[in-house]
Amino acid sequence: RKEVEQDPGPFNVPEGATVAFNCTYSNSASQSFFWYRQDCRKEPKLLMSVYSSGNEDGRFTAQLNRASQYISLLIRDSKLSDSATYLCVVNRLRTNNDMRFGAGTRLTVKP
Amino acid sequence: EAQVTQNPRYLITVTGKKLTVTCSQNMNHEYMSWYRQDPGLGLRQIYYSMNVEVTDKGDVPEGYKVSRKEKRNFPLILESPSPNQTSLYFCASSLRDRGSYNSPLHFGNGTRLTVT
């Protein structure tokens, strides 16, 4: 079993739709959580951190459920520019040297 | 501009021919790391470095070497490349002591390696 699991998709949604991705992790000692965005053939970039109380950044909302060991990402009012692969990232340590990446969920937003 | 620079972007080589992929960052980051990305597997860590002259194995170090003689540079060396090292490689860096929430990884733009 992979340490970080994501539904690979693809998710194909119309502009303006709300879409949600889930990610589960197996190590209960994990300490920090992130969503990264990766455009086709490009490098991953941090989209948002995920805090215990949940957090929002514009149209994006991230939630953490430690008891069930999953994190989620909700995108409201999808834009064409949201089309990308979204990587779930889990860290077991305080420093960056033990980041675990999910394989990614691919999102395509269509006109 | 703050960035992580990898070279080359694309590389096609033959089995057994030694190669080096360079990585340089201009943000004075202590931490640097190499990942490979393969379809369906996500990014897997090859080696990382917490500071100059300090390197450690990640999850998939076999067949790779690294060095950290200067803070800004962290080259990845394949002494004898094999076809199973065909992959997309990313270098990343961050500050070390501020914790992962306060110091996100900055990635280079990737090197697509093909070994025939």
XYZ file of N, CA and C in Angstrom:
681
model
N 0.852 -1.202 0.000
C 0.000 0.000 0.000
C 0.879 1.240 0.000
N 0.530 2.213 -0.857
C 1.306 3.444 -0.904
C 1.062 4.254 0.357
N 2.052 5.032 0.749
C 1.912 5.813 1.967
C 0.929 6.964 1.788
N 0.878 7.521 0.590
C -0.057 8.603 0.289
C -0.825 8.198 -0.965
N -2.131 8.121 -0.834
C -2.937 7.648 -1.964
C -3.925 8.705 -2.419
N -4.003 8.864 -3.721
C -4.943 9.786 -4.318
C -5.670 9.102 -5.460
N -6.889 9.526 -5.702
C -7.618 9.102 -6.887
C -6.943 9.773 -8.081
N -6.449 9.004 -9.047
C -5.708 9.623 -10.148
C -6.571 10.445 -11.094
N -7.908 10.220 -11.032
C -8.781 10.912 -11.974
C -8.698 10.254 -13.342
N -8.884 10.958 -14.432
C -9.035 12.416 -14.435
C -10.434 12.875 -14.033
N -10.465 14.048 -13.453
C -11.703 14.728 -13.166
C -11.914 15.741 -14.292
N -13.021 15.591 -15.011
C -13.355 16.530 -16.081
C -14.594 17.292 -15.646
N -14.462 18.585 -15.449
C -15.579 19.371 -14.932
C -15.779 20.604 -15.797
N -16.998 21.145 -15.819
C -17.232 22.388 -16.573
C -16.788 23.594 -15.754
N -16.503 24.655 -16.437
C -16.185 25.910 -15.748
C -17.279 26.241 -14.753
N -16.870 26.743 -13.597
C -17.845 27.140 -12.597
C -18.236 26.032 -11.635
N -17.846 24.825 -11.931
C -18.212 23.702 -11.055
C -17.378 23.722 -9.778
N -17.895 23.010 -8.785
C -17.140 22.760 -7.553
C -16.619 21.329 -7.602
N -15.358 21.162 -7.306
C -14.758 19.825 -7.364
C -13.953 19.590 -6.091
N -13.969 18.338 -5.632
C -13.262 17.997 -4.397
C -12.369 16.791 -4.630
N -11.166 16.867 -4.083
C -10.228 15.754 -4.129
C -9.945 15.293 -2.710
N -9.807 13.999 -2.552
C -9.391 13.445 -1.267
C -8.037 12.772 -1.395
N -7.376 12.664 -0.280
C -6.075 12.015 -0.230
C -5.993 11.318 1.121
N -5.584 10.066 1.133
C -5.408 9.357 2.403
C -3.933 9.070 2.637
N -3.552 9.041 3.892
C -2.166 8.742 4.239
C -2.153 7.661 5.301
N -1.089 6.873 5.297
C -1.083 5.688 6.155
C -0.327 5.882 7.466
N 0.571 6.863 7.516
C 1.380 7.032 8.714
C 0.718 8.007 9.680
N 0.248 7.482 10.799
C -0.485 8.319 11.748
C 0.405 9.345 12.436
N 1.738 9.185 12.307
C 2.659 10.134 12.922
C 2.927 11.346 12.030
N 2.301 11.406 10.876
C 2.533 12.518 9.954
C 2.202 13.848 10.626
N 3.018 14.852 10.320
C 2.907 16.103 11.061
C 2.433 17.290 10.236
N 2.730 17.290 8.960
C 2.340 18.455 8.168
C 1.872 18.004 6.795
N 1.034 18.844 6.207
C 0.271 18.415 5.036
C 0.146 19.561 4.049
N 0.207 19.212 2.766
C 0.237 20.252 1.741
C -0.474 19.772 0.487
N -0.927 20.741 -0.278
C -1.317 20.481 -1.660
C -0.381 21.261 -2.574
N 0.177 20.549 -3.551
C 0.986 21.163 -4.589
C 0.241 21.029 -5.905
N 0.505 21.979 -6.777
C -0.082 21.940 -8.106
C 1.040 21.705 -9.109
N 0.765 20.851 -10.096
C 1.764 20.590 -11.133
C 1.107 20.683 -12.504
N 1.541 21.644 -13.280
C 1.076 21.743 -14.658
C 1.862 20.771 -15.527
N 1.280 20.429 -16.663
C 1.855 19.403 -17.531
C 3.314 19.706 -17.852
N 4.190 18.752 -17.558
C 5.619 18.848 -17.870
C 6.339 19.973 -17.122
N 5.715 20.458 -16.057
C 6.349 21.533 -15.289
C 6.641 21.037 -13.864
N 7.300 21.902 -13.098
C 7.643 21.535 -11.735
C 6.453 21.734 -10.793
N 6.391 20.971 -9.708
C 5.344 21.194 -8.707
C 5.529 22.545 -8.021
N 4.396 23.159 -7.675
C 4.446 24.417 -6.930
C 3.454 24.333 -5.792
N 3.826 24.896 -4.653
C 2.954 24.853 -3.496
C 1.663 25.601 -3.772
N 0.551 24.933 -3.568
C -0.760 25.570 -3.686
C -1.191 26.096 -2.324
N -1.190 25.210 -1.342
C -1.524 25.648 0.012
C -1.116 24.599 1.026
N -0.809 25.076 2.213
C -0.601 24.187 3.343
C -1.962 23.782 3.892
N -2.008 22.709 4.630
C -3.255 22.235 5.222
C -3.081 22.213 6.731
N -3.867 23.006 7.429
C -3.758 23.101 8.879
C -4.864 22.315 9.559
N -4.637 22.007 10.809
C -5.565 21.137 11.556
C -6.989 21.675 11.578
N -7.099 22.988 11.636
C -8.434 23.586 11.736
C -9.062 23.817 10.371
N -8.347 23.414 9.320
C -8.840 23.694 7.975
C -8.501 25.121 7.582
N -8.330 25.368 6.329
C -7.988 26.718 5.893
C -8.451 26.954 4.464
N -8.606 28.234 4.174
C -9.173 28.653 2.900
C -8.265 29.692 2.275
N -8.159 29.629 0.957
C -7.394 30.630 0.226
C -8.172 30.928 -1.050
N -8.981 31.957 -1.003
C -9.799 32.288 -2.160
C -10.793 31.182 -2.473
N -10.717 30.627 -3.661
C -11.656 29.579 -4.079
C -11.244 28.196 -3.577
N -10.130 28.108 -2.900
C -9.583 26.815 -2.465
C -9.748 26.639 -0.953
N -10.253 25.467 -0.583
C -10.395 25.134 0.836
C -9.751 23.783 1.093
N -8.916 23.728 2.112
C -8.262 22.476 2.478
C -8.728 22.042 3.857
N -8.923 20.753 4.024
C -9.349 20.193 5.305
C -8.444 19.024 5.667
N -8.258 18.846 6.967
C -7.474 17.730 7.482
C -8.313 16.959 8.472
N -8.364 15.657 8.325
C -9.042 14.787 9.286
C -8.012 13.790 9.799
N -7.447 14.085 10.960
C -6.379 13.232 11.499
C -6.912 11.869 11.920
N -8.119 11.851 12.451
C -8.686 10.580 12.941
C -8.828 9.579 11.792
N -9.267 10.065 10.650
C -9.462 9.194 9.496
C -8.282 9.218 8.535
N -7.304 10.039 8.838
C -6.075 10.134 8.066
C -6.329 10.489 6.610
N -7.057 11.563 6.414
C -7.186 12.047 5.057
C -7.193 13.562 5.040
N -6.794 14.096 3.880
C -6.907 15.522 3.642
C -7.706 15.731 2.368
N -8.297 16.877 2.259
C -9.130 17.159 1.091
C -8.830 18.540 0.550
N -9.155 18.711 -0.704
C -9.031 20.001 -1.368
C -10.323 20.262 -2.123
N -10.931 21.399 -1.851
C -12.167 21.792 -2.519
C -11.877 23.017 -3.377
N -12.255 22.944 -4.628
C -12.102 24.085 -5.528
C -13.494 24.537 -5.951
N -13.815 25.770 -5.631
C -15.115 26.342 -6.014
C -14.958 27.178 -7.275
N -16.065 27.282 -8.020
C -16.083 28.145 -9.203
C -14.861 27.877 -10.099
N -14.711 26.658 -10.531
C -13.525 26.231 -11.292
C -13.277 27.117 -12.513
N -12.007 27.407 -12.737
C -11.580 28.177 -13.900
C -10.801 27.254 -14.852
N -10.755 27.660 -16.099
C -9.963 26.885 -17.061
C -8.517 26.757 -16.582
N -8.029 27.807 -15.930
C -6.635 27.822 -15.480
C -6.381 26.893 -14.293
N -7.435 26.327 -13.730
C -7.248 25.362 -12.646
C -6.851 23.980 -13.175
N -6.936 23.785 -14.457
C -6.566 22.497 -15.064
C -5.102 22.200 -14.756
N -4.869 21.094 -14.072
C -3.516 20.729 -13.622
C -3.621 19.407 -12.888
N -2.489 18.933 -12.427
C -2.469 17.781 -11.523
C -2.203 18.285 -10.119
N -2.967 17.794 -9.163
C -2.857 18.245 -7.774
C -2.230 17.135 -6.947
N -1.119 17.471 -6.327
C -0.345 16.500 -5.553
C -0.600 16.687 -4.066
N -0.931 15.621 -3.418
C -1.082 15.596 -1.968
C 0.286 15.271 -1.379
N 0.719 16.036 -0.386
C 2.052 15.845 0.182
C 1.944 15.777 1.693
N 2.584 14.777 2.260
C 2.515 14.535 3.702
C 3.932 14.447 4.237
N 4.157 15.054 5.380
C 5.496 15.065 5.951
C 5.462 14.457 7.353
N 6.371 13.541 7.585
C 6.410 12.887 8.900
C 7.270 13.652 9.900
N 8.057 14.572 9.374
C 8.997 15.283 10.230
C 8.720 16.779 10.217
N 9.389 17.490 11.092
C 9.276 18.942 11.134
C 10.023 19.579 9.963
N 11.118 18.967 9.550
C 11.897 19.505 8.433
C 11.452 18.826 7.140
N 11.997 19.265 6.033
C 11.489 18.859 4.726
C 12.035 17.550 4.189
N 12.889 16.870 4.936
C 13.578 15.739 4.339
C 12.804 14.433 4.353
N 11.546 14.461 4.712
C 10.778 13.221 4.662
C 9.395 13.457 4.063
N 9.313 14.277 3.061
C 8.049 14.544 2.392
C 7.649 13.329 1.571
N 6.353 12.990 1.640
C 5.831 11.864 0.859
C 4.779 12.413 -0.092
N 4.948 12.102 -1.370
C 4.075 12.658 -2.397
C 3.081 11.618 -2.901
N 1.837 12.043 -3.038
C 0.890 11.219 -3.775
C 1.191 11.293 -5.256
N 0.608 10.375 -6.004
C 0.853 10.326 -7.447
C 0.093 11.411 -8.199
N -0.846 12.067 -7.523
C -1.527 13.191 -8.147
C -2.912 12.859 -8.664
N -3.759 13.897 -8.669
C -5.099 13.817 -9.248
C -5.170 14.821 -10.378
N -5.549 14.334 -11.527
C -5.572 15.215 -12.698
C -6.945 15.848 -12.840
N -6.947 17.168 -12.997
C -8.176 17.931 -13.185
C -8.145 18.638 -14.532
N -9.237 18.489 -15.287
C -9.416 19.264 -16.513
C -10.715 20.041 -16.394
N -10.628 21.344 -16.505
C -11.800 22.211 -16.490
C -12.108 22.611 -17.922
N -13.328 22.347 -18.345
C -13.697 22.580 -19.749
C -14.664 23.756 -19.865
N -14.598 24.453 -20.993
C -15.500 25.619 -21.186
C -16.967 25.176 -21.221
N 15.895 37.102 -9.527
C 14.719 36.243 -9.299
C 15.143 34.989 -8.549
N 14.393 34.673 -7.474
C 14.693 33.483 -6.692
C 14.326 32.250 -7.507
N 15.270 31.353 -7.637
C 14.947 30.180 -8.431
C 15.905 29.021 -8.170
N 15.442 27.848 -8.619
C 16.260 26.644 -8.652
C 16.453 26.302 -10.129
N 17.681 26.177 -10.525
C 17.999 25.979 -11.941
C 18.604 24.603 -12.151
N 17.995 23.837 -13.018
C 18.504 22.514 -13.373
C 18.955 22.526 -14.828
N 19.988 21.765 -15.085
C 20.443 21.566 -16.462
C 21.016 20.169 -16.636
N 20.776 19.570 -17.799
C 19.965 20.079 -18.905
C 18.473 19.825 -18.681
N 17.619 20.366 -19.514
C 16.187 20.096 -19.441
C 15.855 18.725 -20.029
N 16.537 18.363 -21.060
C 16.322 17.073 -21.721
C 17.678 16.417 -21.958
N 17.725 15.112 -21.765
C 18.982 14.386 -21.958
C 18.666 12.975 -22.419
N 19.248 12.602 -23.532
C 19.152 11.232 -24.030
C 20.560 10.668 -24.038
N 20.717 9.515 -23.411
C 22.040 8.927 -23.325
C 21.945 7.408 -23.494
N 23.081 6.778 -23.471
C 23.123 5.320 -23.625
C 23.552 4.677 -22.320
N 23.190 3.443 -22.168
C 23.532 2.684 -20.958
C 25.025 2.755 -20.684
N 25.367 3.055 -19.440
C 26.755 3.026 -19.009
C 27.548 4.299 -19.187
N 27.003 5.290 -19.843
C 27.752 6.529 -20.065
C 27.471 7.514 -18.939
N 28.473 7.775 -18.151
C 28.322 8.633 -16.971
C 27.752 9.995 -17.337
N 26.858 10.491 -16.474
C 26.299 11.814 -16.711
C 26.061 12.530 -15.389
N 25.988 13.842 -15.485
C 25.721 14.686 -14.315
C 24.607 15.653 -14.664
N 23.640 15.755 -13.766
C 22.592 16.763 -13.874
C 22.875 17.820 -12.810
N 22.981 19.054 -13.238
C 23.337 20.102 -12.275
C 22.092 20.734 -11.669
N 22.243 21.233 -10.451
C 21.177 21.943 -9.760
C 21.820 23.076 -8.974
N 21.273 24.255 -9.134
C 21.805 25.410 -8.432
C 20.653 26.273 -7.942
N 20.763 26.772 -6.705
C 19.727 27.669 -6.170
C 20.383 28.945 -5.661
N 19.641 30.046 -5.789
C 20.194 31.356 -5.415
C 19.486 31.946 -4.203
N 18.870 31.097 -3.378
C 18.089 31.568 -2.237
C 18.790 31.318 -0.903
N 20.018 30.870 -0.960
C 20.788 30.592 0.251
C 20.123 29.503 1.115
N 19.472 28.564 0.445
C 18.802 27.484 1.170
C 19.797 26.440 1.643
N 19.579 25.969 2.880
C 20.441 24.907 3.400
C 20.048 23.547 2.821
N 18.761 23.325 2.692
C 18.264 22.005 2.326
C 18.099 21.901 0.816
N 18.598 20.810 0.248
C 18.391 20.513 -1.164
C 18.115 19.031 -1.320
N 17.380 18.700 -2.379
C 16.949 17.313 -2.532
C 16.750 16.993 -4.011
N 16.910 15.726 -4.346
C 16.602 15.237 -5.682
C 15.458 14.242 -5.614
N 14.539 14.363 -6.597
C 13.410 13.453 -6.726
C 13.366 12.926 -8.156
N 12.774 11.758 -8.292
C 12.397 11.297 -9.617
C 10.888 11.091 -9.648
N 10.298 11.362 -10.786
C 8.849 11.236 -10.909
C 8.532 10.284 -12.035
N 7.809 9.242 -11.710
C 7.413 8.234 -12.689
C 5.899 8.091 -12.669
N 5.296 7.786 -13.795
C 3.826 7.707 -13.869
C 3.255 6.760 -12.817
N 2.251 7.243 -12.110
C 1.566 6.420 -11.122
C 2.290 6.252 -9.801
N 3.507 6.785 -9.690
C 4.285 6.573 -8.463
C 4.512 7.839 -7.661
N 4.248 8.969 -8.211
C 4.536 10.200 -7.478
C 6.021 10.487 -7.421
N 6.383 11.550 -6.770
C 7.793 11.892 -6.614
C 8.409 11.025 -5.528
N 9.556 10.479 -5.838
C 10.293 9.682 -4.857
C 11.668 10.312 -4.652
N 12.061 10.382 -3.396
C 13.300 11.070 -3.060
C 14.504 10.173 -3.321
N 15.508 10.737 -3.962
C 16.715 9.981 -4.286
C 17.777 10.235 -3.211
N 18.171 11.482 -3.050
C 19.126 11.909 -2.041
C 18.712 13.284 -1.562
N 19.168 13.626 -0.364
C 18.966 14.974 0.100
C 20.194 15.463 0.865
N 20.235 16.757 1.084
C 21.353 17.362 1.791
C 20.834 18.437 2.727
N 21.197 18.322 3.990
C 20.746 19.308 4.977
C 21.669 20.522 5.024
N 22.880 20.367 4.508
C 23.801 21.505 4.463
C 25.062 21.087 3.720
N 26.000 21.987 3.599
C 27.244 21.699 2.879
C 27.937 20.495 3.494
N 28.367 19.580 2.617
C 29.090 18.369 3.006
C 28.239 17.393 3.820
N 26.926 17.585 3.844
C 26.038 16.657 4.552
C 25.004 16.124 3.566
N 25.106 14.836 3.225
C 24.137 14.239 2.315
C 23.619 12.932 2.894
N 22.395 12.569 2.517
C 21.789 11.332 3.008
C 20.941 10.697 1.928
N 20.807 9.385 2.031
C 19.993 8.661 1.069
C 18.517 8.913 1.304
N 17.802 8.969 0.201
C 16.351 9.002 0.274
C 15.799 7.598 0.095
N 14.689 7.488 -0.593
C 14.037 6.189 -0.746
C 14.596 5.348 -1.896
N 15.130 6.003 -2.913
C 15.596 5.274 -4.103
C 16.987 5.721 -4.516
N 18.005 5.525 -3.665
C 19.339 6.049 -3.972
C 20.188 5.186 -4.903
N 19.786 3.945 -5.138
C 20.639 3.027 -5.878
C 20.889 3.543 -7.297
N 22.162 3.564 -7.669
C 22.543 3.999 -9.003
C 22.809 5.485 -9.130
N 22.709 6.211 -8.012
C 22.906 7.662 -8.020
C 23.959 8.055 -6.993
N 24.593 9.184 -7.275
C 25.490 9.819 -6.310
C 25.199 11.304 -6.303
N 25.539 11.953 -5.201
C 25.399 13.404 -5.107
C 26.620 13.951 -4.385
N 26.756 15.258 -4.474
C 27.771 15.937 -3.673
C 27.250 17.311 -3.299
N 27.757 17.842 -2.191
C 27.347 19.186 -1.768
C 28.590 19.917 -1.257
N 29.383 20.367 -2.192
C 30.622 21.072 -1.839
C 30.384 22.548 -1.584
N 29.326 23.064 -2.199
C 28.962 24.467 -1.993
C 27.475 24.502 -1.654
N 27.079 25.554 -0.963
C 25.684 25.636 -0.541
C 24.732 25.711 -1.722
N 25.093 26.396 -2.761
C 24.155 26.640 -3.850
C 24.014 25.473 -4.828
N 24.980 24.563 -4.862
C 24.982 23.512 -5.888
C 24.793 22.110 -5.315
N 24.036 21.310 -6.029
C 23.763 19.935 -5.577
C 23.619 19.050 -6.819
N 24.719 18.671 -7.452
C 24.632 17.869 -8.672
C 24.234 16.423 -8.409
N 23.528 15.856 -9.360
C 23.138 14.442 -9.329
C 23.975 13.706 -10.367
N 24.633 12.650 -9.934
C 25.564 11.924 -10.793
C 25.047 10.505 -11.011
N 25.004 10.104 -12.272
C 24.699 8.718 -12.609
C 25.966 8.128 -13.199
N 26.643 7.298 -12.435
C 27.937 6.767 -12.856
C 27.804 5.817 -14.043
N 26.753 5.006 -14.020
C 26.538 4.041 -15.097
C 25.033 3.909 -15.335
N 24.473 4.852 -16.069
C 23.015 4.879 -16.223
C 22.470 3.608 -16.859
N 21.271 3.259 -16.422
C 20.581 2.106 -16.991
C 19.183 2.545 -17.417
N 18.537 1.763 -18.293
C 17.214 2.165 -18.791
C 16.180 2.399 -17.692
N 16.304 1.701 -16.558
C 15.311 1.917 -15.495
C 15.508 3.249 -14.767
N 16.494 4.005 -15.158
C 16.663 5.351 -14.637
C 16.074 6.411 -15.571
N 15.451 5.948 -16.625
C 14.680 6.853 -17.477
C 13.536 7.415 -16.646
N 13.483 8.735 -16.527
C 12.509 9.350 -15.626
C 12.554 10.862 -15.779
N 11.664 11.526 -15.041
C 11.678 12.973 -14.921
C 12.257 13.307 -13.555
N 13.310 14.096 -13.530
C 14.026 14.395 -12.290
C 13.805 15.848 -11.885
N 13.579 16.036 -10.589
C 13.434 17.382 -10.037
C 14.398 17.578 -8.880
N 15.012 18.735 -8.884
C 15.778 19.209 -7.750
C 14.889 20.177 -6.969
N 15.044 20.207 -5.664
C 14.260 21.122 -4.839
C 15.125 21.667 -3.719
N 14.745 22.824 -3.202
C 15.477 23.391 -2.078
C 14.510 24.084 -1.129
N 14.965 24.289 0.088
C 14.192 25.046 1.070
C 15.108 25.468 2.202
N 14.613 26.384 3.031
C 15.296 26.668 4.275
C 15.176 25.434 5.154
N 16.087 25.260 6.048
C 16.103 24.017 6.830
C 15.415 24.138 8.175
N 15.647 25.206 8.874
C 15.275 25.210 10.283
C 13.939 25.873 10.590
N 13.224 26.321 9.562
C 11.969 27.010 9.850
C 10.784 26.062 9.837
N 11.023 24.786 9.615
C 9.915 23.840 9.596
C 9.218 23.848 8.252
N 8.614 22.724 7.925
C 8.091 22.582 6.564
C 6.921 23.516 6.296
N 6.138 23.899 7.328
C 5.030 24.820 7.065
C 5.536 26.199 6.679
N 6.686 26.572 7.194
C 7.190 27.915 6.938
C 8.224 27.964 5.829
N 8.540 26.831 5.272
C 9.562 26.817 4.238
C 9.206 25.795 3.169
N 8.350 26.168 2.252
C 7.938 25.224 1.211
C 9.093 24.854 0.293
N 8.971 23.720 -0.330
C 9.964 23.298 -1.310
C 9.850 24.150 -2.577
N 10.990 24.564 -3.089
C 11.067 25.247 -4.377
C 11.704 24.264 -5.350
N 11.020 23.983 -6.425
C 11.498 22.990 -7.387
C 12.146 23.640 -8.593
N 13.155 22.960 -9.124
C 13.664 23.303 -10.427
C 12.677 22.874 -11.498
N 12.929 23.237 -12.747
C 11.956 22.969 -13.800
C 12.113 21.592 -14.441
N 12.928 20.759 -13.880
C 12.929 19.357 -14.267
C 13.930 19.002 -15.350
N 14.366 17.742 -15.312
C 15.234 17.179 -16.341
C 14.634 15.865 -16.791
N 14.310 15.799 -18.059
C 13.742 14.551 -18.582
C 14.875 13.720 -19.168
N 15.163 12.609 -18.506
C 16.283 11.746 -18.887
C 15.763 10.482 -19.551
N 16.345 10.147 -20.689
C 16.066 8.883 -21.361
C 17.364 8.118 -21.526
N 17.376 6.881 -21.026
C 18.563 6.027 -21.139
C 18.207 4.861 -22.060
N 18.926 4.739 -23.148
C 18.617 3.669 -24.110
C 19.622 2.529 -24.012
